[in-house]
Structures are given as C-alpha cells and as structure tokens.
Short mmCIF file of C-alpha atoms in Angstrom, two decimals:
data_model
loop_
_atom_site.label_atom_id
_atom_site.label_comp_id
_atom_site.label_asym_id
_atom_site.label_seq_id
_atom_site.Cartn_x
_atom_site.Cartn_y
_atom_site.Cartn_z
CA MET A 1 20.03 51.46 49.21
CA LYS A 2 20.50 50.75 45.52
CA ILE A 3 21.80 47.63 43.84
CA ILE A 4 23.18 48.29 40.38
CA ASN A 5 24.61 46.25 37.49
CA ALA A 6 23.10 42.93 38.60
CA LYS A 7 21.10 40.62 36.39
CA VAL A 8 17.84 40.63 38.31
CA PHE A 9 15.35 37.76 38.47
CA THR A 10 12.07 39.40 37.46
CA GLU A 11 8.42 38.58 38.17
CA ASP A 12 8.12 36.93 34.76
CA CYS A 13 10.94 34.58 35.81
CA ALA A 14 13.64 35.93 33.52
CA PHE A 15 16.87 37.81 34.14
CA GLU A 16 17.15 41.49 33.28
CA GLU A 17 19.88 43.98 34.10
CA LYS A 18 18.21 46.74 36.08
CA GLU A 19 18.52 48.79 39.26
CA ILE A 20 16.93 47.66 42.52
CA CYS A 21 15.82 50.38 44.92
CA ILE A 22 15.26 49.69 48.61
CA SER A 23 13.62 51.93 51.18
CA LYS A 24 13.61 50.73 54.79
CA GLU A 25 12.57 47.06 54.67
CA TYR A 26 10.96 47.09 51.24
CA ILE A 27 11.59 47.09 47.51
CA SER A 28 10.59 50.57 46.35
CA HIS A 29 10.51 52.90 43.39
CA SER A 30 13.33 55.02 44.83
CA SER A 31 16.14 54.51 47.29
CA GLY A 32 15.81 55.57 50.92
CA ASP A 33 19.50 56.48 51.29
CA ASP A 34 22.75 56.91 49.35
CA VAL A 35 24.15 53.39 49.89
CA CYS A 36 24.96 51.77 46.55
CA ILE A 37 26.00 48.15 45.95
CA ASP A 38 27.72 47.49 42.62
CA ALA A 39 26.71 43.92 41.79
CA ALA A 40 28.51 43.57 38.45
CA GLY A 41 29.08 39.91 37.68
CA CYS A 42 26.21 38.84 39.94
CA ILE A 43 22.64 37.73 39.58
CA ALA A 44 20.05 38.99 42.06
CA ILE A 45 17.43 36.48 43.14
CA PRO A 46 14.69 36.63 45.78
CA GLY A 47 15.47 35.07 49.14
CA LEU A 48 14.37 31.44 49.04
CA THR A 49 11.47 29.87 50.96
CA ASP A 50 11.82 26.32 52.28
CA ILE A 51 8.40 24.84 53.04
CA HIS A 52 9.67 21.41 54.07
CA PHE A 53 12.68 20.86 56.31
CA HIS A 54 13.23 19.72 59.88
CA GLY A 55 16.34 21.34 61.25
CA CYS A 56 20.03 22.21 61.03
CA MET A 57 23.06 23.00 63.20
CA GLY A 58 22.16 20.35 65.77
CA GLN A 59 18.63 21.65 66.31
CA ASP A 60 15.29 20.25 65.20
CA PHE A 61 12.06 22.22 64.82
CA CYS A 62 10.39 19.55 66.95
CA ASN A 63 12.61 20.42 69.90
CA GLY A 64 9.95 23.07 70.44
CA THR A 65 12.20 25.70 72.02
CA GLN A 66 12.98 29.30 71.12
CA GLU A 67 16.68 28.39 71.13
CA ALA A 68 16.07 25.76 68.46
CA LEU A 69 13.93 28.09 66.37
CA GLN A 70 16.52 30.87 66.53
CA THR A 71 19.44 28.59 65.66
CA ILE A 72 17.47 27.25 62.68
CA ALA A 73 16.41 30.73 61.54
CA ASP A 74 19.96 32.10 61.80
CA TYR A 75 21.46 29.26 59.74
CA GLN A 76 18.79 29.46 57.06
CA LEU A 77 19.18 33.21 56.64
CA ALA A 78 22.97 32.89 56.43
CA ASN A 79 22.41 30.57 53.47
CA GLY A 80 19.96 32.79 51.60
CA ILE A 81 16.76 31.09 52.77
CA THR A 82 14.92 34.14 54.09
CA SER A 83 11.53 32.60 54.94
CA ILE A 84 10.95 29.19 56.47
CA CYS A 85 8.06 26.79 57.01
CA PRO A 86 9.62 23.92 58.99
CA ALA A 87 8.02 20.50 59.28
CA THR A 88 6.88 18.49 62.26
CA MET A 89 7.49 14.77 62.59
CA THR A 90 5.06 12.10 63.76
CA TYR A 91 4.50 12.67 67.48
CA ASP A 92 1.63 12.50 69.94
CA GLU A 93 -0.76 15.43 70.22
CA GLU A 94 0.81 16.72 73.44
CA THR A 95 4.25 17.01 71.82
CA LEU A 96 2.82 18.57 68.67
CA THR A 97 0.94 21.08 70.83
CA GLY A 98 4.20 22.20 72.43
CA ILE A 99 5.84 22.59 69.01
CA CYS A 100 2.90 24.66 67.75
CA ARG A 101 2.95 26.91 70.81
CA ALA A 102 6.68 27.54 70.45
CA ALA A 103 6.26 28.49 66.80
CA ALA A 104 3.36 30.82 67.61
CA ALA A 105 5.49 32.56 70.23
CA HIS A 106 8.41 33.16 67.89
CA VAL A 107 8.95 36.80 66.84
CA ASN A 108 10.02 37.62 63.27
CA GLY A 109 11.84 40.61 61.86
CA GLN A 110 14.62 40.89 64.42
CA LYS A 111 17.15 38.18 63.63
CA GLY A 112 17.20 35.15 61.37
CA ALA A 113 14.88 34.01 58.57
CA ASP A 114 11.19 34.75 59.01
CA LEU A 115 9.12 31.86 60.35
CA VAL A 116 6.14 31.99 57.99
CA GLY A 117 4.41 28.68 58.63
CA ILE A 118 4.42 25.10 59.82
CA ASN A 119 4.32 22.02 57.61
CA MET A 120 2.50 19.35 59.62
CA GLU A 121 4.11 16.26 58.08
CA GLY A 122 2.97 13.80 60.74
CA PRO A 123 1.05 11.96 62.14
CA PHE A 124 -1.73 11.22 59.60
CA ILE A 125 0.31 8.82 57.47
CA SER A 126 0.52 5.17 56.44
CA LEU A 127 2.48 2.72 58.59
CA ALA A 128 3.56 0.88 55.46
CA LYS A 129 5.24 4.02 54.09
CA LYS A 130 6.37 5.62 57.34
CA GLY A 131 9.91 6.28 56.08
CA ALA A 132 11.79 7.94 58.95
CA GLN A 133 8.59 8.75 60.87
CA ASN A 134 8.07 7.10 64.27
CA PRO A 135 5.42 4.35 63.90
CA LYS A 136 4.49 4.62 67.59
CA TYR A 137 2.61 7.89 67.03
CA ILE A 138 0.93 7.35 63.66
CA HIS A 139 -2.69 8.52 63.94
CA LYS A 140 -5.74 8.30 61.69
CA PRO A 141 -6.62 11.64 60.03
CA ASP A 142 -8.52 13.63 62.66
CA THR A 143 -10.11 16.95 61.75
CA GLU A 144 -10.70 18.08 65.32
CA MET A 145 -7.16 17.22 66.36
CA PHE A 146 -5.84 19.29 63.47
CA ARG A 147 -8.03 22.25 64.42
CA ARG A 148 -6.87 22.05 68.04
CA LEU A 149 -3.27 22.17 66.88
CA GLN A 150 -3.98 24.99 64.43
CA LYS A 151 -5.46 27.02 67.28
CA GLU A 152 -2.33 26.48 69.39
CA ALA A 153 -0.21 27.49 66.38
CA ASN A 154 -2.23 30.69 65.96
CA GLY A 155 -3.00 29.73 62.36
CA LEU A 156 0.62 29.04 61.38
CA ILE A 157 0.01 25.56 59.99
CA LYS A 158 0.10 26.11 56.22
CA LEU A 159 0.29 22.49 55.06
CA VAL A 160 -0.99 19.24 56.54
CA ASP A 161 0.11 15.90 55.14
CA LEU A 162 -1.90 12.70 55.01
CA ALA A 163 -2.21 9.29 53.40
CA PRO A 164 -5.56 9.39 51.55
CA GLU A 165 -6.14 5.62 51.80
CA GLU A 166 -6.32 5.75 55.60
CA GLU A 167 -9.66 5.62 57.43
CA GLY A 168 -11.26 9.07 57.62
CA ALA A 169 -8.81 10.68 55.18
CA MET A 170 -11.33 11.62 52.50
CA ASP A 171 -13.65 13.23 55.04
CA PHE A 172 -10.63 15.05 56.49
CA ILE A 173 -9.82 16.47 53.04
CA SER A 174 -13.41 17.53 52.39
CA ALA A 175 -13.67 19.21 55.79
CA LEU A 176 -10.40 21.15 55.60
CA LYS A 177 -10.33 22.16 51.95
CA GLY A 178 -9.77 25.91 51.87
CA GLU A 179 -8.44 26.07 55.44
CA VAL A 180 -5.00 24.62 54.79
CA VAL A 181 -2.97 23.12 51.93
CA LEU A 182 -3.67 19.38 51.92
CA SER A 183 -0.72 17.26 50.85
CA ILE A 184 -0.57 13.57 49.94
CA ALA A 185 2.33 11.96 51.83
CA HIS A 186 3.79 8.71 53.20
CA THR A 187 1.15 6.74 51.37
CA THR A 188 0.33 3.44 49.68
CA ALA A 189 -2.47 5.05 47.64
CA ASP A 190 -3.10 3.82 44.12
CA PHE A 191 -3.98 6.07 41.18
CA ASP A 192 -7.74 6.08 41.78
CA THR A 193 -7.42 6.86 45.50
CA ALA A 194 -4.95 9.67 44.89
CA ALA A 195 -7.10 11.09 42.08
CA GLU A 196 -10.14 11.07 44.38
CA ALA A 197 -8.16 12.89 47.07
CA LEU A 198 -7.17 15.54 44.53
CA ARG A 199 -10.78 15.90 43.37
CA ARG A 200 -11.87 16.44 46.97
CA GLY A 201 -9.36 19.20 47.60
CA ALA A 202 -5.82 17.91 48.10
CA SER A 203 -3.45 19.92 45.90
CA HIS A 204 0.08 19.10 46.96
CA ILE A 205 2.43 16.09 47.01
CA THR A 206 5.04 15.75 49.74
CA HIS A 207 8.59 14.88 48.55
CA LEU A 208 7.49 13.33 45.25
CA TYR A 209 8.73 9.75 44.65
CA ASN A 210 9.70 9.26 48.28
CA ALA A 211 7.46 7.25 50.66
CA MET A 212 4.91 6.38 47.97
CA PRO A 213 4.40 3.66 45.32
CA SER A 214 6.56 3.88 42.23
CA PHE A 215 5.26 5.27 38.95
CA THR A 216 4.90 2.41 36.49
CA HIS A 217 3.21 1.94 33.14
CA ARG A 218 0.30 -0.08 34.58
CA ALA A 219 0.13 1.44 38.04
CA PRO A 220 0.82 5.19 37.83
CA GLY A 221 -0.14 5.71 41.47
CA VAL A 222 0.10 9.04 43.27
CA ILE A 223 2.68 10.37 40.82
CA GLY A 224 0.47 9.72 37.80
CA ALA A 225 -2.56 11.25 39.50
CA ALA A 226 -0.52 14.34 40.40
CA VAL A 227 0.73 14.81 36.84
CA ASP A 228 -2.84 14.48 35.53
CA ASP A 229 -4.21 17.20 37.83
CA PRO A 230 -3.16 20.64 36.50
CA HIS A 231 -3.72 22.23 39.93
CA CYS A 232 -1.51 19.80 41.83
CA GLU A 233 2.02 20.88 42.84
CA ALA A 234 4.84 18.56 43.86
CA GLU A 235 7.79 18.91 46.22
CA LEU A 236 11.16 17.73 44.93
CA ILE A 237 14.37 17.09 46.91
CA CYS A 238 17.38 17.88 44.72
CA ASP A 239 20.15 16.98 47.15
CA GLY A 240 21.71 14.41 44.79
CA ILE A 241 20.72 11.57 47.13
CA HIS A 242 16.92 11.27 47.07
CA ILE A 243 16.29 11.44 43.32
CA HIS A 244 18.39 10.57 40.26
CA PRO A 245 19.21 13.59 38.05
CA ALA A 246 17.43 12.02 35.07
CA VAL A 247 14.26 11.67 37.15
CA VAL A 248 14.53 15.32 38.23
CA ARG A 249 14.76 16.38 34.57
CA THR A 250 11.83 14.13 33.67
CA THR A 251 9.76 15.56 36.52
CA PHE A 252 10.26 19.10 35.21
CA LYS A 253 9.13 17.91 31.77
CA MET A 254 6.01 16.26 33.24
CA PHE A 255 4.98 19.02 35.65
CA GLY A 256 6.59 22.14 34.19
CA ASP A 257 8.32 24.66 36.42
CA ASP A 258 4.96 26.15 37.47
CA ARG A 259 4.13 23.10 39.62
CA VAL A 260 7.47 21.98 41.07
CA ILE A 261 8.55 23.18 44.52
CA LEU A 262 12.14 22.57 45.55
CA ILE A 263 12.53 21.59 49.21
CA SER A 264 15.51 20.47 51.26
CA ASP A 265 13.88 18.08 53.79
CA SER A 266 17.01 18.84 55.82
CA MET A 267 17.52 17.49 59.33
CA GLU A 268 19.60 18.60 62.32
CA ALA A 269 22.95 17.45 60.87
CA THR A 270 22.76 20.08 58.12
CA GLY A 271 25.66 22.49 58.49
CA LEU A 272 27.62 20.09 60.71
CA LYS A 273 30.18 17.30 60.21
CA ASP A 274 29.47 13.60 59.73
CA GLY A 275 28.26 11.73 62.79
CA GLU A 276 25.33 10.47 64.81
CA TYR A 277 22.19 12.59 65.00
CA SER A 278 18.45 12.25 65.58
CA LEU A 279 15.22 12.75 63.64
CA GLY A 280 11.79 12.29 65.16
CA GLY A 281 13.35 10.60 68.18
CA GLN A 282 15.17 8.02 66.02
CA ALA A 283 18.94 7.65 65.63
CA VAL A 284 20.35 8.82 62.29
CA HIS A 285 23.81 8.22 60.79
CA VAL A 286 25.15 10.98 58.51
CA VAL A 287 27.98 10.64 55.99
CA GLY A 288 28.42 13.52 53.56
CA ASN A 289 24.92 14.61 52.61
CA ARG A 290 23.39 11.16 53.11
CA ALA A 291 21.36 10.67 56.29
CA THR A 292 19.99 7.21 57.15
CA LEU A 293 18.19 5.62 60.09
CA GLU A 294 20.53 3.54 62.23
CA CYS A 295 17.89 0.82 62.62
CA ASP A 296 17.28 -0.07 58.97
CA GLY A 297 19.18 2.29 56.64
CA THR A 298 16.07 4.22 55.49
CA ILE A 299 16.93 7.66 54.10
CA ALA A 300 16.11 10.11 56.90
CA GLY A 301 15.75 13.55 55.41
CA SER A 302 18.73 15.33 53.91
CA ALA A 303 21.83 17.10 55.16
CA THR A 304 21.66 19.81 52.50
CA ASN A 305 20.09 23.27 52.68
CA LEU A 306 17.71 24.58 50.02
CA MET A 307 20.23 26.95 48.40
CA ASP A 308 22.61 24.04 47.87
CA CYS A 309 19.73 21.94 46.52
CA MET A 310 18.96 24.70 44.04
CA ARG A 311 22.60 24.86 42.96
CA THR A 312 22.69 21.08 42.58
CA ALA A 313 19.57 21.17 40.40
CA VAL A 314 21.29 23.66 38.07
CA GLN A 315 24.89 22.52 38.12
CA LYS A 316 24.52 18.73 38.35
CA MET A 317 21.02 18.00 37.06
CA GLY A 318 20.68 20.33 34.08
CA ILE A 319 17.72 22.39 35.30
CA PRO A 320 17.71 25.94 33.86
CA LEU A 321 18.67 28.54 36.45
CA ALA A 322 15.47 30.57 36.00
CA SER A 323 13.36 27.44 36.55
CA ALA A 324 15.32 26.45 39.64
CA VAL A 325 14.97 29.92 41.19
CA LYS A 326 11.26 29.93 40.40
CA CYS A 327 10.82 26.57 42.12
CA ALA A 328 12.82 27.57 45.21
CA ALA A 329 11.52 31.12 45.69
CA VAL A 330 8.34 31.91 43.75
CA ASN A 331 6.41 28.63 43.85
CA PRO A 332 6.81 27.85 47.56
CA ALA A 333 5.77 31.39 48.52
CA LYS A 334 2.68 31.08 46.34
CA SER A 335 1.88 27.62 47.70
CA ILE A 336 1.56 28.74 51.32
CA GLY A 337 -0.04 32.12 50.56
CA ILE A 338 2.81 34.53 51.36
CA TYR A 339 3.60 35.74 47.85
CA ASP A 340 2.22 39.19 48.67
CA ARG A 341 5.31 39.79 50.87
CA TYR A 342 7.91 37.23 49.79
CA GLY A 343 9.14 35.33 46.74
CA SER A 344 9.99 38.03 44.20
CA ILE A 345 11.94 41.25 43.85
CA SER A 346 8.88 43.44 43.48
CA VAL A 347 7.88 46.88 44.74
CA GLY A 348 6.12 46.66 48.10
CA LYS A 349 7.59 43.30 49.12
CA TYR A 350 10.28 42.72 51.72
CA ALA A 351 13.74 43.47 50.35
CA ASN A 352 15.03 39.92 50.71
CA ILE A 353 17.67 39.53 48.02
CA VAL A 354 20.57 37.15 47.43
CA LEU A 355 23.43 38.11 45.12
CA LEU A 356 25.05 35.09 43.48
CA ASP A 357 28.13 34.93 41.31
CA GLU A 358 26.70 34.52 37.81
CA ASN A 359 29.21 31.79 36.93
CA THR A 360 29.63 29.73 40.10
CA LEU A 361 26.33 30.60 41.85
CA GLU A 362 28.36 31.20 45.01
CA THR A 363 26.61 33.53 47.44
CA LYS A 364 28.25 36.97 47.45
CA LYS A 365 25.82 39.06 49.51
CA ILE A 366 22.51 38.65 51.33
CA ILE A 367 20.11 41.55 51.91
CA PHE A 368 17.38 40.83 54.44
CA ARG A 369 14.53 43.26 55.01
CA GLY A 370 16.61 45.98 53.38
CA LYS A 371 19.79 45.43 55.39
CA GLU A 372 22.99 43.85 54.15
CA LEU A 373 24.12 40.95 56.33
#
C-alpha cells in the first residue's frame, strides 16, 4: 500500500508532503502491493495512544471481561486511537486482580485498538481528593500489593498513581522507581512534598489541575513542583469541561509540548447518548460531554474520546496542530515505553495512520496495522 499527496506528520513533529509506503503491518521503504490511496487535502498522523481513560459504549475497563475489553478496543480504533492503556478505579485487591487477569488474557492484533498497558489509577490516593474514586477502597501505598497485581497483569501495568503525602508513599516510590511510571494523583501534597516525590523517582502527574491543590503565587503545590522538574510530564484533559482554554494555553507555555500528554479520562457513556451511567461503582449523570457523580456533582471523568479532545485543543483552545498531535500520539507512546512500535509514522513501526481533512480535522480514513478500516 502507498499513501500519496498527504501532508505527513514527521518524527521531528512537522508536516511534510511525502509518500508513505506500507508492507504487511509495517511502515516500510517500499510498498508491499499496488494499492494506492490518494490523500490529497488530508494530513496523515500516527494513530493516537490514550494512556488514561476508563471506558466507552456502555463498558468500563473495570468490568474485567473480554466483552468489555473488545467493545472498548473497537470503539477506540474506530475513532483513530490505535493503542490504549485504560485505567483502573479504586477497588479492593480481589477486584483489581480480576481486572489485571482479564487484561493479560486479551489478544492484540486481530480486532480493535491494541491494549498496550494498564494505568493503575487507584487505590493509593488521598481521601480528601478522591474525586470520583470510591472512598471505601482507598488503600495506603503498598509495594507488595502492587507487585502481586503486576504479576497477575503479566507486566502490563505501565503507570501507577499515588498521593505522595500518604503513609508509605515515599518508600513506595523509592522501591518501584524504574519498574513502572510513578504518577502523582488525587493528592493534597504541597510543593515540598511533591518535589520530594519527584526527586525520589515520580515523573508523571495524573490529570493536571484535577484532584490536587490549586496553583497559587504562595503555594505552588504539585503543579509548581511539576513545572520546576524538567523530567516531569503532565496529563491534560482537553474536553472543554475539565480545564479552561486559557489554562490549557498557559500549561503549554509552562511545560512545552515535550512534557504534555493529552488524555481523555473518558468513562462508559462516551459514544452514547445522555443518561445515567456508572464509574467505579458510583452513579454518574451525563449531559453532553459533562459527566458528574449523582451524589455530589463531582466531575466524573469525561464523555469525550481522545481524538475529539485533540480536535478541541486545536479548534477551540488555540493549540498548534503539530503540538496537539505530538501530545496525543508521540508523548504518550514515549511515556509508557512503546515508542519503538507506536507513536510515529516511521519505518519499522506498525502502520497505524489516521487521515484527517486538513481544514476540518474530520477523520477520512484509518489504517491499522497496514489495513484500511
């Protein structure tokens, strides 16, 4: 297959009109057949990677079934998200074990987006900043518990979230540095505590601004510590609900597009109509793309997929297209260690390509592992 006349997103994060050759599943130097796609008027971007979302189409990753995983994978792929790292919620170890086993048993490469990891968002968080997490199952950071779950997941857990002010958190970070990406999340930590966590080995911030103290001129908190650390990356939800457009623009100025990772944080209502849904065992009310807990109105994830978040960042928040693509495709793949196979249109990587209309950014075609959907 060849794709011609598209403006292609390159490894140096620019757009260049060039030919893309595909042989079997991979980007190659020459085409494996005579199929030619004329992509005039389109831009070609890598398939996106969402490293933090919970579900879609009425299914949640924490349902822990192959049916749920397949429904999620099919929806994500149909929307140009070709690799996924869904997130757990705060549950007991028995439930988390079942989720990990289901993920480990899932087979990639046949149908739907590739399951490339697990983001363990709960349960090592702060009760005071639980957000939509179930307080019943909050647990102090526990290294051995994490390792038991990682074994059941067959090494699929790529990120583990924690509140660094909680008892045992700093030892947890020191023990697991290098084994998994350690992310500060659902936390009351002040600047000094967050900075210490980053010095010990944390390197990631879960949904920046959400479920953490605000950034102020006398108390910069987690956000200030993250900006100060050049090795720290930050997740950003650009659904138009979680973060004001001006704050999104400011975040890109503070962190640069090397350190921002766009996520959707989407829940099971994504792709469906308004109504009553669930997240982490708690009732959620969805109107438009706003999802809130029935009990207290807390924002409960999003109802927007990552491709739509990327479009929103460009079209409604003023983020340059190249930066938005970088933060939705390149940076997440690098963060969880899969950039050797995903995240760019490069020779030797999977041929996961999305063709977007260069004016509207509407999806025109999706190529997954060398095959047009």
